[in-house]
JSON list of C-alpha atoms in Angstrom, two decimals:
[
{"chain": "A", "resi": 11, "resn": "MET", "atom": "CA", "xyz": [-14.54, -47.15, -73.01]},
{"chain": "A", "resi": 12, "resn": "ALA", "atom": "CA", "xyz": [-11.71, -45.60, -75.00]},
{"chain": "A", "resi": 13, "resn": "ASP", "atom": "CA", "xyz": [-11.45, -41.84, -74.87]},
{"chain": "A", "resi": 14, "resn": "GLU", "atom": "CA", "xyz": [-12.75, -40.24, -78.09]},
{"chain": "A", "resi": 15, "resn": "ARG", "atom": "CA", "xyz": [-11.82, -36.68, -79.02]},
{"chain": "A", "resi": 16, "resn": "ILE", "atom": "CA", "xyz": [-13.17, -34.63, -81.89]},
{"chain": "A", "resi": 17, "resn": "GLY", "atom": "CA", "xyz": [-11.80, -31.26, -82.97]},
{"chain": "A", "resi": 18, "resn": "ILE", "atom": "CA", "xyz": [-14.63, -28.96, -84.08]},
{"chain": "A", "resi": 19, "resn": "PHE", "atom": "CA", "xyz": [-13.86, -25.80, -86.04]},
{"chain": "A", "resi": 20, "resn": "GLY", "atom": "CA", "xyz": [-15.16, -23.55, -88.78]},
{"chain": "A", "resi": 21, "resn": "ASP", "atom": "CA", "xyz": [-15.31, -20.05, -90.21]},
{"chain": "A", "resi": 22, "resn": "MET", "atom": "CA", "xyz": [-11.68, -20.08, -91.36]},
{"chain": "A", "resi": 23, "resn": "HIS", "atom": "CA", "xyz": [-12.48, -17.43, -93.99]},
{"chain": "A", "resi": 24, "resn": "GLY", "atom": "CA", "xyz": [-9.27, -17.79, -95.99]},
{"chain": "A", "resi": 25, "resn": "ASN", "atom": "CA", "xyz": [-6.98, -17.36, -92.96]},
{"chain": "A", "resi": 26, "resn": "LEU", "atom": "CA", "xyz": [-4.34, -20.09, -93.30]},
{"chain": "A", "resi": 27, "resn": "VAL", "atom": "CA", "xyz": [-2.15, -18.72, -90.48]},
{"chain": "A", "resi": 28, "resn": "ALA", "atom": "CA", "xyz": [-4.98, -19.08, -87.95]},
{"chain": "A", "resi": 29, "resn": "PHE", "atom": "CA", "xyz": [-6.04, -22.46, -89.36]},
{"chain": "A", "resi": 30, "resn": "GLU", "atom": "CA", "xyz": [-2.53, -23.89, -89.01]},
{"chain": "A", "resi": 31, "resn": "ALA", "atom": "CA", "xyz": [-2.39, -22.64, -85.41]},
{"chain": "A", "resi": 32, "resn": "VAL", "atom": "CA", "xyz": [-5.62, -24.48, -84.57]},
{"chain": "A", "resi": 33, "resn": "LEU", "atom": "CA", "xyz": [-4.49, -27.69, -86.27]},
{"chain": "A", "resi": 34, "resn": "ALA", "atom": "CA", "xyz": [-1.17, -27.57, -84.42]},
{"chain": "A", "resi": 35, "resn": "ALA", "atom": "CA", "xyz": [-2.97, -27.11, -81.09]},
{"chain": "A", "resi": 36, "resn": "LEU", "atom": "CA", "xyz": [-5.30, -30.03, -81.82]},
{"chain": "A", "resi": 37, "resn": "ARG", "atom": "CA", "xyz": [-2.45, -32.29, -82.92]},
{"chain": "A", "resi": 38, "resn": "ALA", "atom": "CA", "xyz": [-0.50, -31.42, -79.76]},
{"chain": "A", "resi": 39, "resn": "GLU", "atom": "CA", "xyz": [-3.36, -32.89, -77.75]},
{"chain": "A", "resi": 40, "resn": "GLY", "atom": "CA", "xyz": [-3.54, -36.01, -79.88]},
{"chain": "A", "resi": 41, "resn": "VAL", "atom": "CA", "xyz": [-6.82, -35.08, -81.57]},
{"chain": "A", "resi": 42, "resn": "GLU", "atom": "CA", "xyz": [-7.01, -36.90, -84.89]},
{"chain": "A", "resi": 43, "resn": "ARG", "atom": "CA", "xyz": [-10.72, -36.72, -85.71]},
{"chain": "A", "resi": 44, "resn": "PHE", "atom": "CA", "xyz": [-12.07, -33.44, -87.07]},
{"chain": "A", "resi": 45, "resn": "VAL", "atom": "CA", "xyz": [-15.24, -31.87, -88.40]},
{"chain": "A", "resi": 46, "resn": "CYS", "atom": "CA", "xyz": [-15.50, -28.49, -90.15]},
{"chain": "A", "resi": 47, "resn": "LEU", "atom": "CA", "xyz": [-18.56, -26.26, -89.87]},
{"chain": "A", "resi": 48, "resn": "GLY", "atom": "CA", "xyz": [-18.08, -24.35, -93.12]},
{"chain": "A", "resi": 49, "resn": "ASP", "atom": "CA", "xyz": [-17.26, -20.82, -94.32]},
{"chain": "A", "resi": 50, "resn": "VAL", "atom": "CA", "xyz": [-13.87, -21.99, -95.47]},
{"chain": "A", "resi": 51, "resn": "ALA", "atom": "CA", "xyz": [-12.46, -19.66, -98.11]},
{"chain": "A", "resi": 52, "resn": "ALA", "atom": "CA", "xyz": [-14.29, -16.36, -98.51]},
{"chain": "A", "resi": 53, "resn": "ILE", "atom": "CA", "xyz": [-13.14, -12.94, -97.20]},
{"chain": "A", "resi": 54, "resn": "GLY", "atom": "CA", "xyz": [-9.51, -13.78, -96.30]},
{"chain": "A", "resi": 55, "resn": "PRO", "atom": "CA", "xyz": [-6.33, -13.63, -98.39]},
{"chain": "A", "resi": 56, "resn": "GLN", "atom": "CA", "xyz": [-5.49, -17.35, -98.67]},
{"chain": "A", "resi": 57, "resn": "PRO", "atom": "CA", "xyz": [-8.64, -19.11, -99.89]},
{"chain": "A", "resi": 58, "resn": "ARG", "atom": "CA", "xyz": [-6.86, -21.67, -102.03]},
{"chain": "A", "resi": 59, "resn": "GLU", "atom": "CA", "xyz": [-4.32, -22.56, -99.35]},
{"chain": "A", "resi": 60, "resn": "VAL", "atom": "CA", "xyz": [-7.07, -23.08, -96.77]},
{"chain": "A", "resi": 61, "resn": "VAL", "atom": "CA", "xyz": [-9.11, -25.27, -99.12]},
{"chain": "A", "resi": 62, "resn": "GLN", "atom": "CA", "xyz": [-6.03, -27.34, -99.95]},
{"chain": "A", "resi": 63, "resn": "ARG", "atom": "CA", "xyz": [-5.18, -27.79, -96.26]},
{"chain": "A", "resi": 64, "resn": "LEU", "atom": "CA", "xyz": [-8.75, -28.79, -95.46]},
{"chain": "A", "resi": 65, "resn": "ARG", "atom": "CA", "xyz": [-8.76, -31.37, -98.26]},
{"chain": "A", "resi": 66, "resn": "GLU", "atom": "CA", "xyz": [-5.66, -32.95, -96.74]},
{"chain": "A", "resi": 67, "resn": "LEU", "atom": "CA", "xyz": [-7.54, -33.59, -93.50]},
{"chain": "A", "resi": 68, "resn": "ASN", "atom": "CA", "xyz": [-10.19, -35.68, -95.29]},
{"chain": "A", "resi": 69, "resn": "CYS", "atom": "CA", "xyz": [-12.74, -34.73, -92.65]},
{"chain": "A", "resi": 70, "resn": "PRO", "atom": "CA", "xyz": [-16.48, -34.05, -92.97]},
{"chain": "A", "resi": 71, "resn": "VAL", "atom": "CA", "xyz": [-17.35, -30.46, -93.93]},
{"chain": "A", "resi": 72, "resn": "VAL", "atom": "CA", "xyz": [-20.71, -28.70, -93.88]},
{"chain": "A", "resi": 73, "resn": "MET", "atom": "CA", "xyz": [-21.72, -25.98, -96.31]},
{"chain": "A", "resi": 74, "resn": "GLY", "atom": "CA", "xyz": [-21.49, -22.41, -95.00]},
{"chain": "A", "resi": 75, "resn": "ASN", "atom": "CA", "xyz": [-23.32, -19.40, -96.35]},
{"chain": "A", "resi": 76, "resn": "THR", "atom": "CA", "xyz": [-20.15, -17.84, -97.82]},
{"chain": "A", "resi": 77, "resn": "ASP", "atom": "CA", "xyz": [-19.17, -21.19, -99.35]},
{"chain": "A", "resi": 78, "resn": "GLY", "atom": "CA", "xyz": [-22.55, -21.20, -101.03]},
{"chain": "A", "resi": 79, "resn": "TYR", "atom": "CA", "xyz": [-22.11, -17.63, -102.24]},
{"chain": "A", "resi": 80, "resn": "VAL", "atom": "CA", "xyz": [-18.69, -18.33, -103.78]},
{"chain": "A", "resi": 81, "resn": "LEU", "atom": "CA", "xyz": [-20.24, -21.25, -105.68]},
{"chain": "A", "resi": 82, "resn": "LYS", "atom": "CA", "xyz": [-23.06, -18.99, -106.86]},
{"chain": "A", "resi": 83, "resn": "VAL", "atom": "CA", "xyz": [-20.48, -16.54, -108.19]},
{"chain": "A", "resi": 84, "resn": "VAL", "atom": "CA", "xyz": [-18.87, -19.32, -110.19]},
{"chain": "A", "resi": 85, "resn": "ARG", "atom": "CA", "xyz": [-22.23, -20.46, -111.57]},
{"chain": "A", "resi": 86, "resn": "GLY", "atom": "CA", "xyz": [-23.27, -16.90, -112.37]},
{"chain": "A", "resi": 87, "resn": "ASP", "atom": "CA", "xyz": [-26.19, -17.13, -109.94]},
{"chain": "A", "resi": 88, "resn": "ALA", "atom": "CA", "xyz": [-25.12, -14.28, -107.64]},
{"chain": "A", "resi": 89, "resn": "GLN", "atom": "CA", "xyz": [-27.08, -11.55, -109.40]},
{"chain": "A", "resi": 90, "resn": "GLY", "atom": "CA", "xyz": [-29.35, -9.69, -107.04]},
{"chain": "A", "resi": 91, "resn": "ALA", "atom": "CA", "xyz": [-27.05, -10.31, -104.08]},
{"chain": "A", "resi": 92, "resn": "GLU", "atom": "CA", "xyz": [-24.96, -7.20, -104.65]},
{"chain": "A", "resi": 93, "resn": "GLU", "atom": "CA", "xyz": [-27.18, -4.82, -102.73]},
{"chain": "A", "resi": 94, "resn": "GLY", "atom": "CA", "xyz": [-26.04, -3.48, -99.38]},
{"chain": "A", "resi": 95, "resn": "ASN", "atom": "CA", "xyz": [-23.84, -0.88, -97.77]},
{"chain": "A", "resi": 96, "resn": "GLU", "atom": "CA", "xyz": [-20.28, -0.11, -98.76]},
{"chain": "A", "resi": 97, "resn": "ILE", "atom": "CA", "xyz": [-18.83, -2.85, -96.54]},
{"chain": "A", "resi": 98, "resn": "ILE", "atom": "CA", "xyz": [-21.14, -5.48, -98.05]},
{"chain": "A", "resi": 99, "resn": "GLN", "atom": "CA", "xyz": [-20.17, -4.35, -101.53]},
{"chain": "A", "resi": 100, "resn": "ARG", "atom": "CA", "xyz": [-16.48, -4.65, -100.66]},
{"chain": "A", "resi": 101, "resn": "LEU", "atom": "CA", "xyz": [-16.99, -8.15, -99.27]},
{"chain": "A", "resi": 102, "resn": "ARG", "atom": "CA", "xyz": [-18.84, -9.18, -102.43]},
{"chain": "A", "resi": 103, "resn": "GLU", "atom": "CA", "xyz": [-15.92, -7.98, -104.54]},
{"chain": "A", "resi": 104, "resn": "ILE", "atom": "CA", "xyz": [-13.55, -10.00, -102.35]},
{"chain": "A", "resi": 105, "resn": "ASP", "atom": "CA", "xyz": [-15.87, -13.00, -102.79]},
{"chain": "A", "resi": 106, "resn": "ARG", "atom": "CA", "xyz": [-15.56, -12.68, -106.57]},
{"chain": "A", "resi": 107, "resn": "TRP", "atom": "CA", "xyz": [-11.78, -12.55, -106.20]},
{"chain": "A", "resi": 108, "resn": "THR", "atom": "CA", "xyz": [-11.96, -15.62, -103.95]},
{"chain": "A", "resi": 109, "resn": "ALA", "atom": "CA", "xyz": [-13.88, -17.58, -106.57]},
{"chain": "A", "resi": 110, "resn": "ALA", "atom": "CA", "xyz": [-11.27, -16.68, -109.19]},
{"chain": "A", "resi": 111, "resn": "GLN", "atom": "CA", "xyz": [-8.44, -18.06, -107.01]},
{"chain": "A", "resi": 112, "resn": "LEU", "atom": "CA", "xyz": [-9.90, -21.57, -106.79]},
{"chain": "A", "resi": 113, "resn": "SER", "atom": "CA", "xyz": [-9.31, -24.33, -109.33]},
{"chain": "A", "resi": 114, "resn": "SER", "atom": "CA", "xyz": [-12.13, -26.43, -110.76]},
{"chain": "A", "resi": 115, "resn": "ASP", "atom": "CA", "xyz": [-11.08, -29.32, -108.48]},
{"chain": "A", "resi": 116, "resn": "GLU", "atom": "CA", "xyz": [-11.15, -27.09, -105.42]},
{"chain": "A", "resi": 117, "resn": "LEU", "atom": "CA", "xyz": [-14.55, -25.70, -106.35]},
{"chain": "A", "resi": 118, "resn": "ALA", "atom": "CA", "xyz": [-15.84, -29.24, -106.89]},
{"chain": "A", "resi": 119, "resn": "PHE", "atom": "CA", "xyz": [-14.57, -30.11, -103.40]},
{"chain": "A", "resi": 120, "resn": "MET", "atom": "CA", "xyz": [-16.51, -27.17, -101.95]},
{"chain": "A", "resi": 121, "resn": "ALA", "atom": "CA", "xyz": [-19.62, -28.12, -103.90]},
{"chain": "A", "resi": 122, "resn": "GLY", "atom": "CA", "xyz": [-19.51, -31.46, -102.06]},
{"chain": "A", "resi": 123, "resn": "PHE", "atom": "CA", "xyz": [-19.96, -29.86, -98.64]},
{"chain": "A", "resi": 124, "resn": "ALA", "atom": "CA", "xyz": [-23.11, -31.24, -96.98]},
{"chain": "A", "resi": 125, "resn": "PRO", "atom": "CA", "xyz": [-25.98, -29.22, -95.45]},
{"chain": "A", "resi": 126, "resn": "THR", "atom": "CA", "xyz": [-25.52, -31.20, -92.23]},
{"chain": "A", "resi": 127, "resn": "VAL", "atom": "CA", "xyz": [-23.19, -33.94, -90.99]},
{"chain": "A", "resi": 128, "resn": "THR", "atom": "CA", "xyz": [-24.02, -36.48, -88.28]},
{"chain": "A", "resi": 129, "resn": "LEU", "atom": "CA", "xyz": [-21.23, -38.28, -86.43]},
{"chain": "A", "resi": 130, "resn": "SER", "atom": "CA", "xyz": [-21.74, -41.26, -84.13]},
{"chain": "A", "resi": 131, "resn": "LEU", "atom": "CA", "xyz": [-20.13, -40.93, -80.70]},
{"chain": "A", "resi": 132, "resn": "ALA", "atom": "CA", "xyz": [-18.47, -43.69, -78.71]},
{"chain": "A", "resi": 133, "resn": "ASP", "atom": "CA", "xyz": [-21.12, -43.57, -75.98]},
{"chain": "A", "resi": 134, "resn": "GLY", "atom": "CA", "xyz": [-23.94, -44.30, -78.42]},
{"chain": "A", "resi": 135, "resn": "GLY", "atom": "CA", "xyz": [-24.90, -40.65, -78.80]},
{"chain": "A", "resi": 136, "resn": "SER", "atom": "CA", "xyz": [-24.53, -38.49, -81.88]},
{"chain": "A", "resi": 137, "resn": "LEU", "atom": "CA", "xyz": [-23.12, -35.13, -82.93]},
{"chain": "A", "resi": 138, "resn": "LEU", "atom": "CA", "xyz": [-25.12, -33.14, -85.49]},
{"chain": "A", "resi": 139, "resn": "CYS", "atom": "CA", "xyz": [-23.07, -30.50, -87.31]},
{"chain": "A", "resi": 140, "resn": "TYR", "atom": "CA", "xyz": [-24.36, -27.61, -89.43]},
{"chain": "A", "resi": 141, "resn": "HIS", "atom": "CA", "xyz": [-23.30, -24.06, -90.22]},
{"chain": "A", "resi": 142, "resn": "GLY", "atom": "CA", "xyz": [-26.04, -21.71, -88.98]},
{"chain": "A", "resi": 143, "resn": "SER", "atom": "CA", "xyz": [-28.81, -24.03, -87.85]},
{"chain": "A", "resi": 144, "resn": "PRO", "atom": "CA", "xyz": [-29.93, -27.53, -88.87]},
{"chain": "A", "resi": 145, "resn": "ARG", "atom": "CA", "xyz": [-32.41, -25.98, -91.30]},
{"chain": "A", "resi": 146, "resn": "SER", "atom": "CA", "xyz": [-30.46, -23.05, -92.81]},
{"chain": "A", "resi": 147, "resn": "TYR", "atom": "CA", "xyz": [-26.87, -21.86, -93.11]},
{"chain": "A", "resi": 148, "resn": "HIS", "atom": "CA", "xyz": [-28.13, -18.29, -92.81]},
{"chain": "A", "resi": 149, "resn": "GLU", "atom": "CA", "xyz": [-29.80, -18.80, -89.43]},
{"chain": "A", "resi": 150, "resn": "GLY", "atom": "CA", "xyz": [-27.83, -18.46, -86.21]},
{"chain": "A", "resi": 151, "resn": "ILE", "atom": "CA", "xyz": [-28.42, -19.75, -82.69]},
{"chain": "A", "resi": 152, "resn": "VAL", "atom": "CA", "xyz": [-27.05, -17.45, -79.98]},
{"chain": "A", "resi": 153, "resn": "PRO", "atom": "CA", "xyz": [-27.19, -17.47, -76.17]},
{"chain": "A", "resi": 154, "resn": "THR", "atom": "CA", "xyz": [-30.21, -15.15, -76.21]},
{"chain": "A", "resi": 155, "resn": "THR", "atom": "CA", "xyz": [-32.29, -17.04, -78.78]},
{"chain": "A", "resi": 156, "resn": "PRO", "atom": "CA", "xyz": [-35.58, -17.67, -76.92]},
{"chain": "A", "resi": 157, "resn": "PRO", "atom": "CA", "xyz": [-36.23, -21.32, -75.97]},
{"chain": "A", "resi": 158, "resn": "ASP", "atom": "CA", "xyz": [-39.53, -21.40, -77.87]},
{"chain": "A", "resi": 159, "resn": "GLU", "atom": "CA", "xyz": [-37.69, -20.25, -81.00]},
{"chain": "A", "resi": 160, "resn": "VAL", "atom": "CA", "xyz": [-34.99, -22.88, -80.47]},
{"chain": "A", "resi": 161, "resn": "ASP", "atom": "CA", "xyz": [-37.76, -25.50, -80.23]},
{"chain": "A", "resi": 162, "resn": "ILE", "atom": "CA", "xyz": [-38.93, -24.50, -83.71]},
{"chain": "A", "resi": 163, "resn": "ILE", "atom": "CA", "xyz": [-35.39, -24.41, -85.13]},
{"chain": "A", "resi": 164, "resn": "LEU", "atom": "CA", "xyz": [-34.64, -27.88, -83.76]},
{"chain": "A", "resi": 165, "resn": "ALA", "atom": "CA", "xyz": [-37.96, -29.52, -84.60]},
{"chain": "A", "resi": 166, "resn": "GLY", "atom": "CA", "xyz": [-37.31, -33.19, -85.38]},
{"chain": "A", "resi": 167, "resn": "VAL", "atom": "CA", "xyz": [-33.67, -33.10, -84.27]},
{"chain": "A", "resi": 168, "resn": "THR", "atom": "CA", "xyz": [-32.68, -36.03, -82.04]},
{"chain": "A", "resi": 169, "resn": "ALA", "atom": "CA", "xyz": [-28.88, -35.70, -81.69]},
{"chain": "A", "resi": 170, "resn": "THR", "atom": "CA", "xyz": [-27.13, -35.60, -78.31]},
{"chain": "A", "resi": 171, "resn": "VAL", "atom": "CA", "xyz": [-24.88, -32.64, -79.20]},
{"chain": "A", "resi": 172, "resn": "LEU", "atom": "CA", "xyz": [-25.38, -29.96, -81.83]},
{"chain": "A", "resi": 173, "resn": "ALA", "atom": "CA", "xyz": [-22.51, -27.95, -83.30]},
{"chain": "A", "resi": 174, "resn": "GLY", "atom": "CA", "xyz": [-22.80, -24.90, -85.52]},
{"chain": "A", "resi": 175, "resn": "GLY", "atom": "CA", "xyz": [-20.85, -21.77, -86.40]},
{"chain": "A", "resi": 176, "resn": "HIS", "atom": "CA", "xyz": [-21.86, -18.72, -88.45]},
{"chain": "A", "resi": 177, "resn": "THR", "atom": "CA", "xyz": [-22.20, -16.20, -85.58]},
{"chain": "A", "resi": 178, "resn": "HIS", "atom": "CA", "xyz": [-18.45, -16.08, -84.79]},
{"chain": "A", "resi": 179, "resn": "GLN", "atom": "CA", "xyz": [-19.50, -16.26, -81.13]},
{"chain": "A", "resi": 180, "resn": "GLN", "atom": "CA", "xyz": [-18.31, -19.09, -78.89]},
{"chain": "A", "resi": 181, "resn": "MET", "atom": "CA", "xyz": [-21.21, -20.65, -77.04]},
{"chain": "A", "resi": 182, "resn": "LEU", "atom": "CA", "xyz": [-22.15, -23.69, -74.98]},
{"chain": "A", "resi": 183, "resn": "ARG", "atom": "CA", "xyz": [-25.82, -23.89, -74.17]},
{"chain": "A", "resi": 184, "resn": "ARG", "atom": "CA", "xyz": [-28.13, -26.59, -72.87]},
{"chain": "A", "resi": 185, "resn": "HIS", "atom": "CA", "xyz": [-31.58, -26.71, -74.44]},
{"chain": "A", "resi": 186, "resn": "ARG", "atom": "CA", "xyz": [-33.90, -29.35, -73.04]},
{"chain": "A", "resi": 187, "resn": "ALA", "atom": "CA", "xyz": [-31.84, -32.55, -73.21]},
{"chain": "A", "resi": 188, "resn": "VAL", "atom": "CA", "xyz": [-29.54, -31.27, -75.97]},
{"chain": "A", "resi": 189, "resn": "LEU", "atom": "CA", "xyz": [-26.17, -29.51, -75.75]},
{"chain": "A", "resi": 190, "resn": "ILE", "atom": "CA", "xyz": [-25.66, -26.78, -78.36]},
{"chain": "A", "resi": 191, "resn": "LEU", "atom": "CA", "xyz": [-22.13, -25.55, -79.02]},
{"chain": "A", "resi": 192, "resn": "ASN", "atom": "CA", "xyz": [-20.50, -22.99, -81.25]},
{"chain": "A", "resi": 193, "resn": "PRO", "atom": "CA", "xyz": [-16.69, -23.19, -81.47]},
{"chain": "A", "resi": 194, "resn": "GLY", "atom": "CA", "xyz": [-16.39, -19.57, -82.64]},
{"chain": "A", "resi": 195, "resn": "SER", "atom": "CA", "xyz": [-14.33, -18.57, -85.65]},
{"chain": "A", "resi": 196, "resn": "VAL", "atom": "CA", "xyz": [-10.89, -19.83, -86.63]},
{"chain": "A", "resi": 197, "resn": "GLY", "atom": "CA", "xyz": [-10.05, -17.11, -89.09]},
{"chain": "A", "resi": 198, "resn": "LEU", "atom": "CA", "xyz": [-12.25, -14.11, -88.38]},
{"chain": "A", "resi": 199, "resn": "PRO", "atom": "CA", "xyz": [-12.82, -13.68, -84.63]},
{"chain": "A", "resi": 200, "resn": "VAL", "atom": "CA", "xyz": [-14.70, -10.66, -83.32]},
{"chain": "A", "resi": 201, "resn": "GLU", "atom": "CA", "xyz": [-14.35, -8.67, -80.12]},
{"chain": "A", "resi": 202, "resn": "ARG", "atom": "CA", "xyz": [-17.88, -7.38, -80.09]},
{"chain": "A", "resi": 203, "resn": "LEU", "atom": "CA", "xyz": [-21.23, -8.38, -81.48]},
{"chain": "A", "resi": 204, "resn": "PRO", "atom": "CA", "xyz": [-23.02, -8.02, -83.77]},
{"chain": "A", "resi": 205, "resn": "PHE", "atom": "CA", "xyz": [-20.19, -8.77, -86.17]},
{"chain": "A", "resi": 206, "resn": "SER", "atom": "CA", "xyz": [-18.55, -5.66, -87.58]},
{"chain": "A", "resi": 207, "resn": "PHE", "atom": "CA", "xyz": [-15.49, -4.78, -89.61]},
{"chain": "A", "resi": 208, "resn": "GLU", "atom": "CA", "xyz": [-15.17, -1.61, -87.58]},
{"chain": "A", "resi": 209, "resn": "GLY", "atom": "CA", "xyz": [-12.47, -1.77, -84.90]},
{"chain": "A", "resi": 210, "resn": "SER", "atom": "CA", "xyz": [-9.73, -4.36, -84.54]},
{"chain": "A", "resi": 211, "resn": "LYS", "atom": "CA", "xyz": [-10.15, -8.10, -84.83]},
{"chain": "A", "resi": 212, "resn": "PRO", "atom": "CA", "xyz": [-8.23, -9.97, -82.10]},
{"chain": "A", "resi": 213, "resn": "PRO", "atom": "CA", "xyz": [-5.24, -12.20, -83.00]},
{"chain": "A", "resi": 214, "resn": "TRP", "atom": "CA", "xyz": [-6.69, -15.46, -81.76]},
{"chain": "A", "resi": 215, "resn": "ALA", "atom": "CA", "xyz": [-8.32, -18.46, -83.40]},
{"chain": "A", "resi": 216, "resn": "GLU", "atom": "CA", "xyz": [-11.25, -20.27, -81.82]},
{"chain": "A", "resi": 217, "resn": "TYR", "atom": "CA", "xyz": [-12.26, -23.93, -81.86]},
{"chain": "A", "resi": 218, "resn": "ALA", "atom": "CA", "xyz": [-13.69, -26.67, -79.62]},
{"chain": "A", "resi": 219, "resn": "ILE", "atom": "CA", "xyz": [-12.82, -30.17, -78.45]},
{"chain": "A", "resi": 220, "resn": "LEU", "atom": "CA", "xyz": [-15.52, -32.73, -77.69]},
{"chain": "A", "resi": 221, "resn": "ARG", "atom": "CA", "xyz": [-14.49, -35.66, -75.48]},
{"chain": "A", "resi": 222, "resn": "VAL", "atom": "CA", "xyz": [-16.43, -38.85, -74.81]},
{"chain": "A", "resi": 223, "resn": "GLY", "atom": "CA", "xyz": [-15.16, -41.60, -72.49]},
{"chain": "A", "resi": 224, "resn": "ASP", "atom": "CA", "xyz": [-15.48, -43.28, -69.10]},
{"chain": "A", "resi": 225, "resn": "GLY", "atom": "CA", "xyz": [-19.21, -42.73, -69.12]},
{"chain": "A", "resi": 226, "resn": "GLY", "atom": "CA", "xyz": [-18.93, -38.96, -69.53]},
{"chain": "A", "resi": 227, "resn": "LEU", "atom": "CA", "xyz": [-18.96, -36.23, -72.15]},
{"chain": "A", "resi": 228, "resn": "SER", "atom": "CA", "xyz": [-17.13, -32.91, -72.05]},
{"chain": "A", "resi": 229, "resn": "ILE", "atom": "CA", "xyz": [-16.91, -29.91, -74.36]},
{"chain": "A", "resi": 230, "resn": "GLU", "atom": "CA", "xyz": [-14.10, -27.38, -74.19]},
{"chain": "A", "resi": 231, "resn": "LEU", "atom": "CA", "xyz": [-14.19, -24.04, -75.97]},
{"chain": "A", "resi": 232, "resn": "ARG", "atom": "CA", "xyz": [-10.61, -23.13, -76.88]},
{"chain": "A", "resi": 233, "resn": "ARG", "atom": "CA", "xyz": [-8.65, -20.15, -78.16]},
{"chain": "A", "resi": 234, "resn": "VAL", "atom": "CA", "xyz": [-5.11, -20.07, -79.52]},
{"chain": "A", "resi": 235, "resn": "VAL", "atom": "CA", "xyz": [-3.06, -16.99, -80.42]},
{"chain": "A", "resi": 236, "resn": "PHE", "atom": "CA", "xyz": [-1.75, -16.83, -84.00]},
{"chain": "A", "resi": 237, "resn": "ASP", "atom": "CA", "xyz": [0.68, -14.56, -85.81]},
{"chain": "A", "resi": 238, "resn": "ALA", "atom": "CA", "xyz": [-1.59, -11.72, -86.95]},
{"chain": "A", "resi": 239, "resn": "ARG", "atom": "CA", "xyz": [1.39, -9.90, -88.50]},
{"chain": "A", "resi": 240, "resn": "ALA", "atom": "CA", "xyz": [2.02, -12.86, -90.80]},
{"chain": "A", "resi": 241, "resn": "HIS", "atom": "CA", "xyz": [-1.66, -12.90, -91.72]},
{"chain": "A", "resi": 242, "resn": "VAL", "atom": "CA", "xyz": [-1.65, -9.18, -92.52]},
{"chain": "A", "resi": 243, "resn": "THR", "atom": "CA", "xyz": [1.49, -9.65, -94.64]},
{"chain": "A", "resi": 244, "resn": "ALA", "atom": "CA", "xyz": [-0.27, -12.44, -96.54]},
{"chain": "A", "resi": 245, "resn": "ALA", "atom": "CA", "xyz": [-3.20, -10.09, -97.19]},
{"chain": "A", "resi": 246, "resn": "ARG", "atom": "CA", "xyz": [-0.96, -7.34, -98.55]},
{"chain": "A", "resi": 247, "resn": "GLN", "atom": "CA", "xyz": [0.85, -9.78, -100.83]},
{"chain": "A", "resi": 248, "resn": "SER", "atom": "CA", "xyz": [-2.24, -11.65, -102.01]},
{"chain": "A", "resi": 249, "resn": "GLY", "atom": "CA", "xyz": [-3.62, -9.26, -104.61]},
{"chain": "A", "resi": 250, "resn": "MET", "atom": "CA", "xyz": [-7.04, -9.35, -102.93]},
{"chain": "A", "resi": 251, "resn": "PRO", "atom": "CA", "xyz": [-9.26, -6.28, -103.34]},
{"chain": "A", "resi": 252, "resn": "TYR", "atom": "CA", "xyz": [-9.23, -3.80, -100.45]},
{"chain": "A", "resi": 253, "resn": "ALA", "atom": "CA", "xyz": [-6.17, -5.47, -98.95]},
{"chain": "A", "resi": 254, "resn": "GLU", "atom": "CA", "xyz": [-5.17, -2.41, -96.91]},
{"chain": "A", "resi": 255, "resn": "TRP", "atom": "CA", "xyz": [-8.70, -2.01, -95.55]},
{"chain": "A", "resi": 256, "resn": "TYR", "atom": "CA", "xyz": [-8.72, -5.67, -94.56]},
{"chain": "A", "resi": 257, "resn": "ALA", "atom": "CA", "xyz": [-5.22, -5.49, -93.04]},
{"chain": "A", "resi": 258, "resn": "ALA", "atom": "CA", "xyz": [-6.11, -2.41, -91.00]},
{"chain": "A", "resi": 259, "resn": "SER", "atom": "CA", "xyz": [-8.91, -4.31, -89.26]},
{"chain": "A", "resi": 260, "resn": "TRP", "atom": "CA", "xyz": [-6.48, -6.62, -87.44]},
{"chain": "A", "resi": 261, "resn": "ALA", "atom": "CA", "xyz": [-4.84, -5.96, -84.08]},
{"chain": "A", "resi": 262, "resn": "THR", "atom": "CA", "xyz": [-1.12, -6.58, -84.64]},
{"chain": "A", "resi": 263, "resn": "ASP", "atom": "CA", "xyz": [0.48, -4.83, -81.64]}
]
């Protein structure tokens, strides 16, 4: 059986510098098949550039919660979602800026993201991809999610491997006969959980590689360092709201 490799990534959040670092690392290993787990453009300073780069890959993409919110902003359906603390209000303002940066073609591309994507694997198995969980892009699966709760979340799911993002927490977990993975976040990694904008975000981008071949299956959780200074410079030059606040949250030393 020929070796099959799939690069799995998501949560780029408008960080082109990190996204390019991940793609370069995947290409260096000869990975040519990709799947994206959503949350592509919102929060970071280069939403349009990330969307354009993703379109070039022509790979399957699932809808993330922030992708959905940006589309709601464009449709005028985001009323009632503005409540929250000061940080949430700042992020919502950045989301509105994000929506304004994207062309109608780019927004149409995002509107085509699927709730879930299923890929056939060379060994006869399958990979089910989603953003938060198979039933909701707002719902996360973490290492401490109780097995009985996971049973409910995965009711009716029959895939061999499940892949989701949303939590920005790398994870590989076996549940019953299923492997559940989270590649972490390409563009907005966190040092501590739950996710917070307080403190410094580390200058690495996270992703995963799934390999099938010779009767076996392997999953590797990866991390690659990217140029955080270049990313911070992009933020300061972007015109995004709260650029200095965003820039100050990155570790650049």
